[in-house]
Amino acid sequence: MEVRTIRTINQIAPTDGLNKKLDGSNATQFGQLLKNALNRVNELQIESDEYKKLLLTGDLDNLHDVTIAAEKANISLQLTLSIRNKLVEAYREIMRMQI
Amino acid sequence: MGMFDSINISASALTAQKTRIDIISKNMANVNTTRSTGGMPYRRQMVVFEEQRGPSFSSYLEKHTNRFNGKGVEISEIVEDTTPFKLKYEPGHPDANEDGYVMLPNVDMVTEMVNMIDAQRAYEANITAINGTKSMLMKALEISRR
């Protein structure tokens, strides 16, 4: 029976990347990411508003477009809210930390 | 694949079935119409569905890299049914020919009713699919919620 050599730990878990320092560009990337996500949520809200306007003026072709647009806006807003709650919670957790 | 793609696909199906209902209503409304284009009776219309695709090259590429492809359904065209008109003996009718027969549209009321039920049920099925997607997304938001 062939006995395989045990691999060194470095091959399994490379540690090179852990020592890299975070540079400033990552922070702006996160901000940009958040901004883009919020913009997309806002776009869905605007789309929902446009459909509602069409419904009220009677120019609407398909009723389901309104309900679907409203649903999409609702779900994305709820997702945004829950992410915001998570962020605030994490911030509070850090502020409560005993030093 | 985006978060709302399945909802968009179901929405395209809803629009398609809605158009189908529109055409069926048109057929049923014109079941006795003897004067249509070219002096002929009304011809029954049908919708043809087609799978929605993106630009051809990228869809080909996606198909061969096993990525998700296809964006739902769309109306390809609205065609006329070429089956012959029905003849009815009614000599007093202004559109009757010299033998006293009137050409009536090739619309069969029973077929239209059955197609309408089919379209209605397909619409409902897609709404159920949308609700399923929605409840999945809402459940995903409940992960680790206290």
PDB file of C-alpha atoms in Angstrom:
ATOM      1  CA  MET A   1       0.000   0.000   0.000  1.00  0.00           C
ATOM      2  CA  GLU A   2       1.297   3.365  -0.935  1.00  0.00           C
ATOM      3  CA  VAL A   3       1.728   5.779   1.919  1.00  0.00           C
ATOM      4  CA  ARG A   4       1.242   9.362   0.932  1.00  0.00           C
ATOM      5  CA  THR A   5       3.321  12.035   2.510  1.00  0.00           C
ATOM      6  CA  ILE A   6       1.512  14.474   4.676  1.00  0.00           C
ATOM      7  CA  ARG A   7       1.314  17.843   2.979  1.00  0.00           C
ATOM      8  CA  THR A   8       2.792  20.778   4.751  1.00  0.00           C
ATOM      9  CA  ILE A   9       0.376  23.165   6.346  1.00  0.00           C
ATOM     10  CA  ASN A  10       1.393  25.955   3.994  1.00  0.00           C
ATOM     11  CA  GLN A  11      -0.051  24.110   1.031  1.00  0.00           C
ATOM     12  CA  ILE A  12      -3.368  23.602   2.747  1.00  0.00           C
ATOM     13  CA  ALA A  13      -3.727  27.027   4.230  1.00  0.00           C
ATOM     14  CA  PRO A  14      -1.563  29.632   2.571  1.00  0.00           C
ATOM     15  CA  THR A  15      -0.965  32.508   4.935  1.00  0.00           C
ATOM     16  CA  ASP A  16       0.604  34.967   2.486  1.00  0.00           C
ATOM     17  CA  GLY A  17      -2.560  36.913   1.893  1.00  0.00           C
ATOM     18  CA  LEU A  18      -3.317  37.386   5.582  1.00  0.00           C
ATOM     19  CA  ASN A  19      -0.372  39.682   6.224  1.00  0.00           C
ATOM     20  CA  LYS A  20      -1.257  42.142   3.487  1.00  0.00           C
ATOM     21  CA  LYS A  21      -2.292  45.482   4.796  1.00  0.00           C
ATOM     22  CA  LEU A  22      -5.551  46.955   3.684  1.00  0.00           C
ATOM     23  CA  ASP A  23      -4.897  50.036   1.612  1.00  0.00           C
ATOM     24  CA  GLY A  24      -7.225  52.980   1.218  1.00  0.00           C
ATOM     25  CA  SER A  25      -8.633  51.862  -2.124  1.00  0.00           C
ATOM     26  CA  ASN A  26     -10.649  49.079  -0.484  1.00  0.00           C
ATOM     27  CA  ALA A  27     -12.533  51.568   1.662  1.00  0.00           C
ATOM     28  CA  THR A  28     -13.602  53.621  -1.343  1.00  0.00           C
ATOM     29  CA  GLN A  29     -14.573  50.439  -3.142  1.00  0.00           C
ATOM     30  CA  PHE A  30     -16.945  49.523  -0.341  1.00  0.00           C
ATOM     31  CA  GLY A  31     -18.415  53.007  -0.359  1.00  0.00           C
ATOM     32  CA  GLN A  32     -18.842  52.843  -4.108  1.00  0.00           C
ATOM     33  CA  LEU A  33     -20.449  49.399  -3.808  1.00  0.00           C
ATOM     34  CA  LEU A  34     -22.909  50.653  -1.230  1.00  0.00           C
ATOM     35  CA  LYS A  35     -23.686  53.681  -3.355  1.00  0.00           C
ATOM     36  CA  ASN A  36     -24.321  51.551  -6.451  1.00  0.00           C
ATOM     37  CA  ALA A  37     -26.566  49.185  -4.510  1.00  0.00           C
ATOM     38  CA  LEU A  38     -28.562  52.092  -3.084  1.00  0.00           C
ATOM     39  CA  ASN A  39     -28.867  53.590  -6.560  1.00  0.00           C
ATOM     40  CA  ARG A  40     -30.300  50.338  -7.888  1.00  0.00           C
ATOM     41  CA  VAL A  41     -32.815  50.186  -5.045  1.00  0.00           C
ATOM     42  CA  ASN A  42     -33.745  53.766  -5.850  1.00  0.00           C
ATOM     43  CA  GLU A  43     -34.138  52.908  -9.547  1.00  0.00           C
ATOM     44  CA  LEU A  44     -36.595  50.145  -8.638  1.00  0.00           C
ATOM     45  CA  GLN A  45     -38.575  52.605  -6.502  1.00  0.00           C
ATOM     46  CA  ILE A  46     -38.675  55.101  -9.377  1.00  0.00           C
ATOM     47  CA  GLU A  47     -39.761  52.360 -11.804  1.00  0.00           C
ATOM     48  CA  SER A  48     -42.555  51.389  -9.416  1.00  0.00           C
ATOM     49  CA  ASP A  49     -43.597  55.055  -9.193  1.00  0.00           C
ATOM     50  CA  GLU A  50     -43.645  55.358 -13.000  1.00  0.00           C
ATOM     51  CA  TYR A  51     -45.934  52.331 -13.281  1.00  0.00           C
ATOM     52  CA  LYS A  52     -48.212  53.746 -10.568  1.00  0.00           C
ATOM     53  CA  LYS A  53     -48.390  56.998 -12.520  1.00  0.00           C
ATOM     54  CA  LEU A  54     -49.371  55.046 -15.654  1.00  0.00           C
ATOM     55  CA  LEU A  55     -52.028  53.205 -13.655  1.00  0.00           C
ATOM     56  CA  LEU A  56     -53.502  56.431 -12.333  1.00  0.00           C
ATOM     57  CA  THR A  57     -53.542  58.128 -15.726  1.00  0.00           C
ATOM     58  CA  GLY A  58     -55.075  55.075 -17.392  1.00  0.00           C
ATOM     59  CA  ASP A  59     -52.221  54.543 -19.870  1.00  0.00           C
ATOM     60  CA  LEU A  60     -51.359  51.144 -18.481  1.00  0.00           C
ATOM     61  CA  ASP A  61     -51.353  48.022 -20.681  1.00  0.00           C
ATOM     62  CA  ASN A  62     -50.726  45.316 -18.136  1.00  0.00           C
ATOM     63  CA  LEU A  63     -51.867  45.480 -14.521  1.00  0.00           C
ATOM     64  CA  HIS A  64     -49.347  42.871 -13.427  1.00  0.00           C
ATOM     65  CA  ASP A  65     -46.490  45.233 -14.370  1.00  0.00           C
ATOM     66  CA  VAL A  66     -47.559  47.525 -11.506  1.00  0.00           C
ATOM     67  CA  THR A  67     -47.785  44.816  -8.885  1.00  0.00           C
ATOM     68  CA  ILE A  68     -44.505  43.214  -9.974  1.00  0.00           C
ATOM     69  CA  ALA A  69     -42.655  46.550  -9.989  1.00  0.00           C
ATOM     70  CA  ALA A  70     -44.068  47.328  -6.522  1.00  0.00           C
ATOM     71  CA  GLU A  71     -43.034  43.889  -5.298  1.00  0.00           C
ATOM     72  CA  LYS A  72     -39.491  44.277  -6.625  1.00  0.00           C
ATOM     73  CA  ALA A  73     -39.195  47.710  -5.001  1.00  0.00           C
ATOM     74  CA  ASN A  74     -40.550  46.306  -1.725  1.00  0.00           C
ATOM     75  CA  ILE A  75     -38.177  43.308  -1.637  1.00  0.00           C
ATOM     76  CA  SER A  76     -35.102  45.384  -2.496  1.00  0.00           C
ATOM     77  CA  LEU A  77     -36.025  47.972   0.145  1.00  0.00           C
ATOM     78  CA  GLN A  78     -36.455  45.261   2.765  1.00  0.00           C
ATOM     79  CA  LEU A  79     -33.059  43.829   1.813  1.00  0.00           C
ATOM     80  CA  THR A  80     -31.510  47.289   2.157  1.00  0.00           C
ATOM     81  CA  LEU A  81     -33.164  47.731   5.549  1.00  0.00           C
ATOM     82  CA  SER A  82     -31.948  44.416   6.860  1.00  0.00           C
ATOM     83  CA  ILE A  83     -28.391  45.149   5.684  1.00  0.00           C
ATOM     84  CA  ARG A  84     -28.592  48.571   7.341  1.00  0.00           C
ATOM     85  CA  ASN A  85     -29.805  46.946  10.560  1.00  0.00           C
ATOM     86  CA  LYS A  86     -26.903  44.503  10.436  1.00  0.00           C
ATOM     87  CA  LEU A  87     -24.418  47.350   9.963  1.00  0.00           C
ATOM     88  CA  VAL A  88     -25.855  49.360  12.838  1.00  0.00           C
ATOM     89  CA  GLU A  89     -25.871  46.278  15.021  1.00  0.00           C
ATOM     90  CA  ALA A  90     -22.230  45.572  14.216  1.00  0.00           C
ATOM     91  CA  TYR A  91     -21.321  49.184  14.972  1.00  0.00           C
ATOM     92  CA  ARG A  92     -23.110  49.023  18.352  1.00  0.00           C
ATOM     93  CA  GLU A  93     -21.423  45.734  19.150  1.00  0.00           C
ATOM     94  CA  ILE A  94     -18.035  47.322  18.591  1.00  0.00           C
ATOM     95  CA  MET A  95     -18.941  50.413  20.623  1.00  0.00           C
ATOM     96  CA  ARG A  96     -19.985  48.199  23.558  1.00  0.00           C
ATOM     97  CA  MET A  97     -16.630  46.447  23.526  1.00  0.00           C
ATOM     98  CA  GLN A  98     -14.724  46.657  26.832  1.00  0.00           C
ATOM     99  CA  ILE A  99     -11.190  47.909  26.458  1.00  0.00           C
TER     100      ILE A  99
ATOM    101  CA  MET B   1     -28.228  35.551 -12.880  1.00  0.00           C
ATOM    102  CA  GLY B   2     -29.741  38.482 -11.075  1.00  0.00           C
ATOM    103  CA  MET B   3     -31.983  38.416  -8.049  1.00  0.00           C
ATOM    104  CA  PHE B   4     -35.147  39.353  -9.967  1.00  0.00           C
ATOM    105  CA  ASP B   5     -34.548  37.316 -13.132  1.00  0.00           C
ATOM    106  CA  SER B   6     -37.066  34.614 -12.248  1.00  0.00           C
ATOM    107  CA  ILE B   7     -39.660  37.323 -11.522  1.00  0.00           C
ATOM    108  CA  ASN B   8     -38.877  38.989 -14.861  1.00  0.00           C
ATOM    109  CA  ILE B   9     -39.263  35.655 -16.674  1.00  0.00           C
ATOM    110  CA  SER B  10     -42.642  35.057 -15.022  1.00  0.00           C
ATOM    111  CA  ALA B  11     -43.648  38.637 -15.845  1.00  0.00           C
ATOM    112  CA  SER B  12     -42.883  38.036 -19.541  1.00  0.00           C
ATOM    113  CA  ALA B  13     -45.112  34.950 -19.393  1.00  0.00           C
ATOM    114  CA  LEU B  14     -47.887  37.013 -17.779  1.00  0.00           C
ATOM    115  CA  THR B  15     -47.665  39.563 -20.594  1.00  0.00           C
ATOM    116  CA  ALA B  16     -47.717  36.778 -23.190  1.00  0.00           C
ATOM    117  CA  GLN B  17     -50.789  35.112 -21.678  1.00  0.00           C
ATOM    118  CA  LYS B  18     -52.494  38.484 -21.386  1.00  0.00           C
ATOM    119  CA  THR B  19     -51.951  39.063 -25.122  1.00  0.00           C
ATOM    120  CA  ARG B  20     -53.359  35.597 -25.767  1.00  0.00           C
ATOM    121  CA  ILE B  21     -56.494  36.466 -23.772  1.00  0.00           C
ATOM    122  CA  ASP B  22     -56.758  39.713 -25.797  1.00  0.00           C
ATOM    123  CA  ILE B  23     -56.663  37.794 -29.087  1.00  0.00           C
ATOM    124  CA  ILE B  24     -59.165  35.205 -27.816  1.00  0.00           C
ATOM    125  CA  SER B  25     -61.529  38.005 -26.767  1.00  0.00           C
ATOM    126  CA  LYS B  26     -61.141  39.512 -30.231  1.00  0.00           C
ATOM    127  CA  ASN B  27     -62.027  36.171 -31.844  1.00  0.00           C
ATOM    128  CA  MET B  28     -65.062  35.733 -29.594  1.00  0.00           C
ATOM    129  CA  ALA B  29     -66.275  39.276 -30.220  1.00  0.00           C
ATOM    130  CA  ASN B  30     -66.043  38.758 -33.981  1.00  0.00           C
ATOM    131  CA  VAL B  31     -67.724  35.355 -34.061  1.00  0.00           C
ATOM    132  CA  ASN B  32     -70.468  36.658 -36.397  1.00  0.00           C
ATOM    133  CA  THR B  33     -68.557  39.377 -38.249  1.00  0.00           C
ATOM    134  CA  THR B  34     -69.121  39.011 -41.987  1.00  0.00           C
ATOM    135  CA  ARG B  35     -67.414  42.214 -43.070  1.00  0.00           C
ATOM    136  CA  SER B  36     -63.701  42.409 -42.407  1.00  0.00           C
ATOM    137  CA  THR B  37     -60.639  43.302 -44.509  1.00  0.00           C
ATOM    138  CA  GLY B  38     -61.127  42.831 -48.254  1.00  0.00           C
ATOM    139  CA  GLY B  39     -64.860  42.288 -47.921  1.00  0.00           C
ATOM    140  CA  MET B  40     -64.237  38.846 -46.470  1.00  0.00           C
ATOM    141  CA  PRO B  41     -65.508  37.559 -43.118  1.00  0.00           C
ATOM    142  CA  TYR B  42     -63.320  37.873 -40.026  1.00  0.00           C
ATOM    143  CA  ARG B  43     -60.478  35.355 -39.891  1.00  0.00           C
ATOM    144  CA  ARG B  44     -59.624  33.736 -36.567  1.00  0.00           C
ATOM    145  CA  GLN B  45     -56.263  34.865 -35.169  1.00  0.00           C
ATOM    146  CA  MET B  46     -53.722  32.954 -33.139  1.00  0.00           C
ATOM    147  CA  VAL B  47     -50.653  34.021 -31.174  1.00  0.00           C
ATOM    148  CA  VAL B  48     -47.310  32.280 -31.629  1.00  0.00           C
ATOM    149  CA  PHE B  49     -44.973  32.251 -28.640  1.00  0.00           C
ATOM    150  CA  GLU B  50     -41.214  32.323 -28.869  1.00  0.00           C
ATOM    151  CA  GLU B  51     -38.480  31.923 -26.291  1.00  0.00           C
ATOM    152  CA  GLN B  52     -36.811  35.240 -25.549  1.00  0.00           C
ATOM    153  CA  ARG B  53     -33.122  35.272 -26.333  1.00  0.00           C
ATOM    154  CA  GLY B  54     -30.350  37.776 -26.147  1.00  0.00           C
ATOM    155  CA  PRO B  55     -28.045  38.626 -29.062  1.00  0.00           C
ATOM    156  CA  SER B  56     -27.315  35.419 -30.949  1.00  0.00           C
ATOM    157  CA  PHE B  57     -23.571  35.124 -30.371  1.00  0.00           C
ATOM    158  CA  SER B  58     -23.663  35.631 -26.617  1.00  0.00           C
ATOM    159  CA  SER B  59     -26.589  33.247 -26.234  1.00  0.00           C
ATOM    160  CA  TYR B  60     -24.635  30.643 -28.237  1.00  0.00           C
ATOM    161  CA  LEU B  61     -21.614  31.187 -26.019  1.00  0.00           C
ATOM    162  CA  GLU B  62     -23.682  30.959 -22.845  1.00  0.00           C
ATOM    163  CA  LYS B  63     -25.299  27.760 -24.048  1.00  0.00           C
ATOM    164  CA  HIS B  64     -21.884  26.146 -24.482  1.00  0.00           C
ATOM    165  CA  THR B  65     -20.411  27.417 -21.248  1.00  0.00           C
ATOM    166  CA  ASN B  66     -23.409  25.992 -19.351  1.00  0.00           C
ATOM    167  CA  ARG B  67     -24.489  29.370 -18.117  1.00  0.00           C
ATOM    168  CA  PHE B  68     -28.080  30.328 -17.635  1.00  0.00           C
ATOM    169  CA  ASN B  69     -29.606  31.469 -20.890  1.00  0.00           C
ATOM    170  CA  GLY B  70     -33.052  32.533 -21.983  1.00  0.00           C
ATOM    171  CA  LYS B  71     -35.056  35.410 -20.639  1.00  0.00           C
ATOM    172  CA  GLY B  72     -38.626  34.177 -20.751  1.00  0.00           C
ATOM    173  CA  VAL B  73     -41.233  34.171 -23.456  1.00  0.00           C
ATOM    174  CA  GLU B  74     -42.388  36.714 -25.998  1.00  0.00           C
ATOM    175  CA  ILE B  75     -44.992  36.958 -28.725  1.00  0.00           C
ATOM    176  CA  SER B  76     -43.290  36.002 -31.963  1.00  0.00           C
ATOM    177  CA  GLU B  77     -46.179  36.827 -34.277  1.00  0.00           C
ATOM    178  CA  ILE B  78     -49.956  36.896 -34.542  1.00  0.00           C
ATOM    179  CA  VAL B  79     -51.068  34.694 -37.432  1.00  0.00           C
ATOM    180  CA  GLU B  80     -54.388  34.094 -39.111  1.00  0.00           C
ATOM    181  CA  ASP B  81     -56.069  30.708 -39.065  1.00  0.00           C
ATOM    182  CA  THR B  82     -56.347  29.488 -42.679  1.00  0.00           C
ATOM    183  CA  THR B  83     -59.130  26.953 -42.159  1.00  0.00           C
ATOM    184  CA  PRO B  84     -62.093  27.587 -44.517  1.00  0.00           C
ATOM    185  CA  PHE B  85     -64.993  29.817 -43.530  1.00  0.00           C
ATOM    186  CA  LYS B  86     -68.248  28.305 -42.344  1.00  0.00           C
ATOM    187  CA  LEU B  87     -71.223  28.523 -44.733  1.00  0.00           C
ATOM    188  CA  LYS B  88     -74.720  29.189 -43.494  1.00  0.00           C
ATOM    189  CA  TYR B  89     -77.898  29.263 -45.579  1.00  0.00           C
ATOM    190  CA  GLU B  90     -79.502  32.647 -44.958  1.00  0.00           C
ATOM    191  CA  PRO B  91     -80.842  34.186 -48.212  1.00  0.00           C
ATOM    192  CA  GLY B  92     -82.114  37.365 -46.564  1.00  0.00           C
ATOM    193  CA  HIS B  93     -78.671  38.379 -45.331  1.00  0.00           C
ATOM    194  CA  PRO B  94     -77.114  41.338 -47.221  1.00  0.00           C
ATOM    195  CA  ASP B  95     -73.763  39.488 -47.488  1.00  0.00           C
ATOM    196  CA  ALA B  96     -75.293  36.258 -48.860  1.00  0.00           C
ATOM    197  CA  ASN B  97     -73.980  35.035 -52.243  1.00  0.00           C
ATOM    198  CA  GLU B  98     -76.221  34.192 -55.224  1.00  0.00           C
ATOM    199  CA  ASP B  99     -76.983  30.713 -53.796  1.00  0.00           C
ATOM    200  CA  GLY B 100     -78.180  32.259 -50.519  1.00  0.00           C
ATOM    201  CA  TYR B 101     -75.170  31.204 -48.411  1.00  0.00           C
ATOM    202  CA  VAL B 102     -73.402  33.563 -45.996  1.00  0.00           C
ATOM    203  CA  MET B 103     -69.717  33.046 -45.226  1.00  0.00           C
ATOM    204  CA  LEU B 104     -69.171  33.197 -41.463  1.00  0.00           C
ATOM    205  CA  PRO B 105     -65.828  33.469 -39.617  1.00  0.00           C
ATOM    206  CA  ASN B 106     -63.876  30.277 -38.910  1.00  0.00           C
ATOM    207  CA  VAL B 107     -64.178  30.914 -35.164  1.00  0.00           C
ATOM    208  CA  ASP B 108     -65.373  28.022 -33.025  1.00  0.00           C
ATOM    209  CA  MET B 109     -66.810  29.319 -29.747  1.00  0.00           C
ATOM    210  CA  VAL B 110     -66.052  26.093 -27.817  1.00  0.00           C
ATOM    211  CA  THR B 111     -62.403  26.077 -28.913  1.00  0.00           C
ATOM    212  CA  GLU B 112     -62.053  29.724 -27.914  1.00  0.00           C
ATOM    213  CA  MET B 113     -63.566  29.044 -24.486  1.00  0.00           C
ATOM    214  CA  VAL B 114     -61.191  26.118 -23.892  1.00  0.00           C
ATOM    215  CA  ASN B 115     -58.218  28.231 -25.004  1.00  0.00           C
ATOM    216  CA  MET B 116     -59.329  31.014 -22.697  1.00  0.00           C
ATOM    217  CA  ILE B 117     -59.455  28.676 -19.687  1.00  0.00           C
ATOM    218  CA  ASP B 118     -55.993  27.426 -20.677  1.00  0.00           C
ATOM    219  CA  ALA B 119     -54.614  30.975 -20.862  1.00  0.00           C
ATOM    220  CA  GLN B 120     -56.234  31.883 -17.541  1.00  0.00           C
ATOM    221  CA  ARG B 121     -54.721  28.871 -15.803  1.00  0.00           C
ATOM    222  CA  ALA B 122     -51.298  29.538 -17.322  1.00  0.00           C
ATOM    223  CA  TYR B 123     -51.520  33.142 -16.042  1.00  0.00           C
ATOM    224  CA  GLU B 124     -52.399  31.853 -12.565  1.00  0.00           C
ATOM    225  CA  ALA B 125     -49.539  29.355 -12.673  1.00  0.00           C
ATOM    226  CA  ASN B 126     -47.055  32.132 -13.415  1.00  0.00           C
ATOM    227  CA  ILE B 127     -48.457  34.244 -10.598  1.00  0.00           C
ATOM    228  CA  THR B 128     -47.925  31.259  -8.294  1.00  0.00           C
ATOM    229  CA  ALA B 129     -44.332  31.069  -9.540  1.00  0.00           C
ATOM    230  CA  ILE B 130     -43.825  34.772  -8.770  1.00  0.00           C
ATOM    231  CA  ASN B 131     -45.284  34.319  -5.280  1.00  0.00           C
ATOM    232  CA  GLY B 132     -42.996  31.334  -4.723  1.00  0.00           C
ATOM    233  CA  THR B 133     -39.946  33.392  -5.713  1.00  0.00           C
ATOM    234  CA  LYS B 134     -41.098  36.244  -3.512  1.00  0.00           C
ATOM    235  CA  SER B 135     -41.583  34.045  -0.456  1.00  0.00           C
ATOM    236  CA  MET B 136     -38.131  32.510  -1.077  1.00  0.00           C
ATOM    237  CA  LEU B 137     -36.560  35.973  -1.089  1.00  0.00           C
ATOM    238  CA  MET B 138     -38.477  36.973   2.040  1.00  0.00           C
ATOM    239  CA  LYS B 139     -37.376  33.756   3.757  1.00  0.00           C
ATOM    240  CA  ALA B 140     -33.779  34.527   2.807  1.00  0.00           C
ATOM    241  CA  LEU B 141     -34.126  37.855   4.614  1.00  0.00           C
ATOM    242  CA  GLU B 142     -35.207  35.976   7.715  1.00  0.00           C
ATOM    243  CA  ILE B 143     -31.861  34.160   7.997  1.00  0.00           C
ATOM    244  CA  SER B 144     -30.306  34.977  11.374  1.00  0.00           C
ATOM    245  CA  ARG B 145     -33.000  37.513  12.160  1.00  0.00           C
ATOM    246  CA  ARG B 146     -33.624  37.658  15.860  1.00  0.00           C
TER     247      ARG B 146
END
